[in-house]
Amino acid sequence: MRQQDNKYLSNRKLVKSGSLLEIYQFGRDIHLERRIRHIKTEEEIEEAKKFPKPKASQEEILKSSARRAKRMIKRLIMANCFLWFKEKGKPYLPITLTLTFAENITDLKKANYEFTKFIRRLNYETNGIEGKDLKQSNLKYLAVFELQKRGAIHYHMIFFNLPYIKNIYKKMFDIWGQGRIMVGGKDRNFTKIKNQAQLQKIIFYFIKYIQKSVFENNCPRQKKYIASKGLLKPQENSFVEVVSLVESKLPSDSLVYKWDGEAEYNQSDVNDSVGKPVNFMRWFNYFQYDLSSRPDLDKEISHLLTGLSIDDIDF
């Protein structure tokens, strides 16, 4: 990492979400601001005007919105599954839930209101939480909405720390009170998520509905998911020294996906940089690692990333 005019430059980025580890290598340096926010000079503003950003089409906006939502949903699910624990230290097994409306409710604002009431009632039923304390929900969950062709709204949820509920189907049905429910993918006989293979199927399932809601129902301005307060967040780090240290600890067989953006860029017809500023982002490489079979290494890297700030790095 280099320092330049109060800017800290890096061409690397690491994102750790549970046992999922992603590493980016960018085709140019990106800025990491430290305390003093950089204000562009008049010369920089005039230079930027020479290369105006092209306006994105509606389809490009939708694609970008869907990509961001899918990426964040995957990371949040990976960062929270099997990482919420019971009093005796045993992890909760995640469980999915689908909520439907008996009436053909197409108003998302109204549907979200009923969804919020359901969460409040469920919090009270499982944890005895009510009143002002509801703002600090004990239940940790993520939900996406699905808009069907007729416009009806469904909610698909995953709970990360749902306590044991006797006769869960009947209880959930009564608490929801708006229509049919499915617990764990089935009407009455539910199963919890017990391993990474099942978890990956659930992530694909959630992402599919994001794609469907965005493109088939054209709702780019609507938030694509609902997340409870207090979820564990993915760990991010862009210090070259830290990313390199983490890479040195990763066994080769933990790499599950690689995208060589640099090679693709060099082989394409769009690599003509004439008329483009020097800092134009041309490409990035992407590496994805799975640490689920190496829990000790997983914990070691998490501890390494926890609490690091720009002041901890020597330049």
Coordinates of C-alpha atoms in Angstrom, one line a residue:
M1 CA 0.0 0.0 0.0
R2 CA 1.2 3.5 -0.8
Q3 CA 0.5 6.9 0.5
Q4 CA -0.2 9.8 -1.9
D5 CA -1.5 13.2 -0.9
N6 CA -3.4 12.0 2.1
K7 CA -4.7 9.1 0.0
Y8 CA -3.9 5.5 0.7
L9 CA -3.7 3.4 -2.4
S10 CA -4.4 -0.3 -2.8
N11 CA -5.2 -2.6 -5.7
R12 CA -6.5 -5.5 -3.5
K13 CA -9.6 -6.2 -1.5
L14 CA -10.6 -9.1 0.8
V15 CA -14.2 -9.9 1.9
K16 CA -14.8 -12.7 4.4
S17 CA -18.3 -13.9 5.1
G18 CA -18.3 -16.8 7.4
S19 CA -16.3 -19.6 5.7
L20 CA -16.6 -17.8 2.3
L21 CA -13.5 -15.8 1.5
E22 CA -13.3 -13.5 -1.6
I23 CA -10.2 -11.7 -2.9
Y24 CA -10.2 -9.0 -5.6
Q25 CA -7.2 -7.8 -7.6
F26 CA -8.0 -4.6 -9.4
G27 CA -6.4 -3.3 -12.6
R28 CA -5.6 0.0 -10.9
D29 CA -5.2 1.4 -7.4
I30 CA -8.3 2.4 -5.4
H31 CA -8.3 5.1 -2.7
L32 CA -8.6 4.4 1.0
E33 CA -9.3 7.7 2.7
R34 CA -7.8 8.4 6.1
R35 CA -9.5 10.9 8.3
I36 CA -9.3 13.8 5.8
R37 CA -11.8 13.4 3.0
H38 CA -10.3 14.3 -0.3
I39 CA -11.9 17.3 -2.0
K40 CA -11.4 17.6 -5.7
T41 CA -9.5 20.6 -7.0
E42 CA -10.8 22.7 -9.8
E43 CA -8.2 21.1 -12.1
E44 CA -9.4 17.6 -11.2
I45 CA -13.0 18.7 -11.8
E46 CA -12.2 20.1 -15.2
E47 CA -10.2 16.9 -16.1
A48 CA -13.2 14.8 -15.1
K49 CA -15.5 16.8 -17.4
K50 CA -13.4 15.7 -20.3
F51 CA -14.4 12.1 -19.7
P52 CA -18.1 12.2 -18.7
K53 CA -19.5 8.9 -17.5
P54 CA -22.0 7.5 -20.0
K55 CA -25.6 7.3 -18.8
A56 CA -26.6 3.7 -17.9
S57 CA -29.6 2.2 -19.6
Q58 CA -32.5 0.9 -17.6
E59 CA -31.4 -2.6 -18.3
E60 CA -27.9 -1.8 -17.0
I61 CA -29.4 -0.2 -13.9
L62 CA -31.5 -3.3 -13.2
K63 CA -28.5 -5.6 -13.7
S64 CA -26.3 -3.6 -11.4
S65 CA -29.0 -3.5 -8.8
A66 CA -29.5 -7.2 -9.0
R67 CA -25.8 -7.9 -8.8
R68 CA -25.4 -5.8 -5.7
A69 CA -28.4 -7.4 -3.9
K70 CA -27.4 -10.9 -4.8
R71 CA -23.8 -10.4 -3.7
M72 CA -24.9 -8.9 -0.3
I73 CA -27.6 -11.5 0.3
K74 CA -25.0 -14.3 -0.2
R75 CA -22.5 -12.6 2.1
L76 CA -25.0 -11.9 4.8
I77 CA -26.3 -15.5 4.8
M78 CA -22.8 -16.9 4.8
A79 CA -21.7 -14.5 7.6
N80 CA -24.6 -15.6 9.9
C81 CA -25.4 -19.3 9.3
F82 CA -24.1 -21.5 12.1
L83 CA -22.6 -18.5 13.8
W84 CA -25.4 -17.8 16.3
F85 CA -25.2 -19.9 19.4
K86 CA -27.4 -21.2 22.1
E87 CA -26.7 -20.8 25.8
K88 CA -24.7 -24.0 26.0
G89 CA -22.5 -23.0 23.0
K90 CA -24.2 -25.1 20.4
P91 CA -24.9 -23.3 17.1
Y92 CA -28.5 -22.7 16.0
L93 CA -29.4 -24.5 12.8
P94 CA -30.8 -22.1 10.3
I95 CA -34.4 -22.6 9.1
T96 CA -36.3 -21.2 6.1
L97 CA -39.9 -19.9 6.1
T98 CA -42.2 -18.8 3.3
L99 CA -45.1 -16.5 4.0
T100 CA -48.0 -16.1 1.5
F101 CA -51.2 -14.0 1.5
A102 CA -54.6 -15.5 1.1
E103 CA -55.7 -12.2 -0.4
N104 CA -54.1 -11.0 -3.6
I105 CA -52.0 -8.3 -1.9
T106 CA -49.9 -6.4 -4.5
D107 CA -49.1 -3.3 -2.4
L108 CA -45.5 -3.8 -1.1
K109 CA -45.9 -1.2 1.5
K110 CA -49.0 -2.9 3.0
A111 CA -47.3 -6.3 2.7
N112 CA -44.2 -5.0 4.6
Y113 CA -46.5 -3.7 7.3
E114 CA -48.0 -7.2 7.8
F115 CA -44.5 -8.7 7.7
T116 CA -43.3 -6.3 10.5
K117 CA -46.3 -7.3 12.6
F118 CA -45.5 -10.9 12.1
I119 CA -41.9 -10.4 13.3
R120 CA -43.1 -8.5 16.4
R121 CA -45.5 -11.3 17.3
L122 CA -42.9 -13.9 16.7
N123 CA -40.4 -12.1 18.9
Y124 CA -42.9 -12.0 21.7
E125 CA -43.8 -15.7 21.2
T126 CA -40.2 -16.9 21.2
N127 CA -38.4 -14.4 23.5
G128 CA -41.1 -12.5 25.4
I129 CA -40.0 -9.2 23.8
E130 CA -42.6 -6.5 23.4
G131 CA -43.0 -2.7 23.5
K132 CA -39.9 -0.5 23.0
D133 CA -37.7 -3.6 23.3
L134 CA -39.0 -4.7 19.9
K135 CA -36.5 -2.3 18.3
Q136 CA -33.8 -4.6 19.5
S137 CA -35.1 -7.8 17.9
N138 CA -33.6 -11.0 19.3
L139 CA -34.5 -12.8 16.2
K140 CA -31.9 -12.7 13.4
Y141 CA -33.2 -13.2 9.9
L142 CA -33.0 -12.2 6.3
A143 CA -36.0 -12.0 3.9
V144 CA -36.6 -11.4 0.3
F145 CA -39.9 -10.7 -1.4
E146 CA -41.2 -12.5 -4.5
L147 CA -43.7 -10.8 -6.9
Q148 CA -45.7 -13.4 -8.8
K149 CA -47.1 -12.9 -12.3
R150 CA -50.5 -11.9 -10.9
G151 CA -48.7 -9.4 -8.6
A152 CA -49.2 -11.3 -5.4
I153 CA -46.4 -10.9 -2.8
H154 CA -44.6 -13.8 -1.0
Y155 CA -41.8 -13.6 1.5
H156 CA -39.0 -16.0 1.7
M157 CA -37.0 -15.9 5.0
I158 CA -34.1 -17.5 6.7
F159 CA -33.8 -17.4 10.5
F160 CA -30.3 -17.7 11.9
N161 CA -31.3 -18.1 15.6
L162 CA -34.9 -19.3 15.8
P163 CA -35.4 -21.0 19.2
Y164 CA -37.2 -24.3 19.5
I165 CA -41.0 -24.0 18.9
K166 CA -43.3 -26.9 19.8
N167 CA -45.8 -27.5 17.0
I168 CA -43.9 -25.0 14.9
Y169 CA -46.2 -25.2 11.9
K170 CA -49.4 -24.5 13.8
K171 CA -47.7 -21.7 15.8
M172 CA -46.3 -20.0 12.8
F173 CA -49.6 -20.3 10.9
D174 CA -51.4 -18.7 13.8
I175 CA -48.8 -15.9 14.3
W176 CA -48.8 -15.1 10.6
G177 CA -52.6 -15.2 10.2
Q178 CA -52.5 -13.9 6.6
G179 CA -52.5 -17.1 4.6
R180 CA -50.4 -20.2 3.8
I181 CA -46.9 -20.8 5.2
M182 CA -44.1 -23.2 4.4
V183 CA -41.5 -24.0 7.1
G184 CA -38.2 -25.4 5.9
G185 CA -39.5 -25.8 2.4
K186 CA -42.5 -28.0 3.3
D187 CA -46.0 -27.3 4.6
R188 CA -45.9 -29.3 7.8
N189 CA -42.8 -31.5 8.0
F190 CA -39.9 -29.1 8.1
T191 CA -36.1 -29.6 8.0
K192 CA -33.3 -27.3 9.2
I193 CA -30.2 -26.5 7.3
K194 CA -27.5 -28.8 8.6
N195 CA -24.5 -28.5 6.3
Q196 CA -22.8 -26.3 3.6
A197 CA -24.3 -28.2 0.7
Q198 CA -27.8 -27.5 1.9
L199 CA -26.8 -23.9 2.6
Q200 CA -25.6 -23.3 -1.0
K201 CA -28.9 -24.5 -2.3
I202 CA -30.7 -22.1 0.0
I203 CA -28.5 -19.2 -1.2
F204 CA -29.3 -20.1 -4.8
Y205 CA -33.0 -20.2 -3.9
F206 CA -32.9 -16.7 -2.4
I207 CA -30.9 -15.2 -5.3
K208 CA -33.3 -16.7 -7.8
Y209 CA -36.1 -14.6 -6.4
I210 CA -34.0 -11.5 -6.4
Q211 CA -33.5 -12.0 -10.1
K212 CA -37.1 -12.7 -10.7
S213 CA -38.4 -9.6 -8.7
V214 CA -36.0 -7.2 -10.4
F215 CA -36.3 -8.3 -14.0
E216 CA -39.8 -9.8 -14.3
N217 CA -41.5 -7.2 -12.2
N218 CA -39.3 -4.1 -12.9
C219 CA -38.9 -2.8 -9.3
P220 CA -35.4 -1.2 -9.3
R221 CA -36.2 1.3 -6.7
Q222 CA -37.5 -1.2 -4.1
K223 CA -35.1 -2.6 -1.5
K224 CA -34.5 -6.2 -2.5
Y225 CA -34.2 -7.7 0.9
I226 CA -35.1 -7.1 4.6
A227 CA -32.4 -7.8 7.2
S228 CA -32.9 -7.8 11.0
K229 CA -30.8 -5.4 13.1
G230 CA -27.6 -6.8 14.6
L231 CA -26.7 -9.3 11.9
L232 CA -23.0 -10.2 11.6
K233 CA -21.5 -8.3 8.8
P234 CA -18.9 -9.5 6.3
Q235 CA -15.3 -8.6 7.2
E236 CA -13.5 -6.4 4.6
N237 CA -9.9 -5.4 4.3
S238 CA -8.0 -3.6 1.5
F239 CA -4.5 -3.5 3.0
V240 CA -2.2 -5.2 0.5
E241 CA 0.0 -6.5 3.4
V242 CA -3.0 -8.1 5.1
V243 CA -4.4 -9.6 1.9
S244 CA -1.0 -11.0 1.1
L245 CA -0.6 -12.5 4.6
V246 CA -4.1 -14.1 4.3
E247 CA -3.3 -15.5 0.8
S248 CA -0.1 -17.1 2.1
K249 CA -2.1 -19.1 4.6
L250 CA -4.6 -20.4 2.1
P251 CA -4.1 -24.0 0.8
S252 CA -4.5 -24.4 -3.0
D253 CA -7.4 -26.8 -2.7
S254 CA -9.5 -24.2 -0.9
L255 CA -9.8 -22.2 -4.1
V256 CA -13.3 -23.0 -5.5
Y257 CA -13.7 -20.3 -8.2
K258 CA -11.4 -18.0 -10.1
W259 CA -12.2 -15.4 -12.7
D260 CA -9.3 -14.0 -14.8
G261 CA -10.5 -10.6 -15.7
E262 CA -7.1 -9.4 -16.8
A263 CA -6.7 -12.1 -19.4
E264 CA -10.2 -11.6 -20.7
Y265 CA -9.6 -7.9 -21.0
N266 CA -6.4 -8.3 -22.8
Q267 CA -8.0 -10.7 -25.3
S268 CA -11.1 -8.5 -25.9
D269 CA -11.6 -5.7 -28.4
V270 CA -12.4 -3.2 -25.7
N271 CA -8.8 -2.7 -24.4
D272 CA -8.2 0.4 -26.5
S273 CA -7.5 3.1 -23.8
V274 CA -7.2 6.0 -26.3
G275 CA -9.2 8.9 -25.0
K276 CA -9.6 7.3 -21.5
P277 CA -8.0 8.7 -18.3
V278 CA -5.1 6.8 -16.8
N279 CA -7.1 5.6 -13.8
F280 CA -9.8 4.0 -15.9
M281 CA -10.8 0.7 -14.4
R282 CA -10.0 -1.8 -17.1
W283 CA -10.2 -5.2 -15.3
F284 CA -10.2 -7.1 -12.0
N285 CA -9.3 -10.7 -11.0
Y286 CA -11.6 -12.5 -8.6
F287 CA -10.8 -15.5 -6.3
Q288 CA -13.2 -17.4 -4.1
Y289 CA -12.2 -19.7 -1.3
D290 CA -14.2 -22.2 0.9
L291 CA -12.8 -22.6 4.4
S292 CA -15.7 -24.7 5.7
S293 CA -13.5 -27.8 5.9
R294 CA -10.8 -25.9 7.8
P295 CA -12.4 -24.4 10.9
D296 CA -9.1 -23.6 12.6
L297 CA -7.8 -21.6 9.6
D298 CA -11.2 -20.0 9.3
K299 CA -11.0 -18.7 12.9
E300 CA -7.4 -17.7 12.6
I301 CA -8.2 -15.5 9.6
S302 CA -11.3 -14.0 11.3
H303 CA -9.2 -13.1 14.3
L304 CA -6.6 -11.6 12.1
L305 CA -9.1 -9.3 10.4
T306 CA -11.0 -8.4 13.6
G307 CA -10.1 -4.9 14.9
L308 CA -7.6 -4.0 12.2
S309 CA -7.6 -0.4 11.1
I310 CA -5.5 1.7 8.9
D311 CA -3.4 2.8 11.9
D312 CA -2.3 -0.8 12.5
I313 CA -0.4 -0.9 9.2
D314 CA 3.1 0.4 8.6
F315 CA 3.7 2.2 5.4

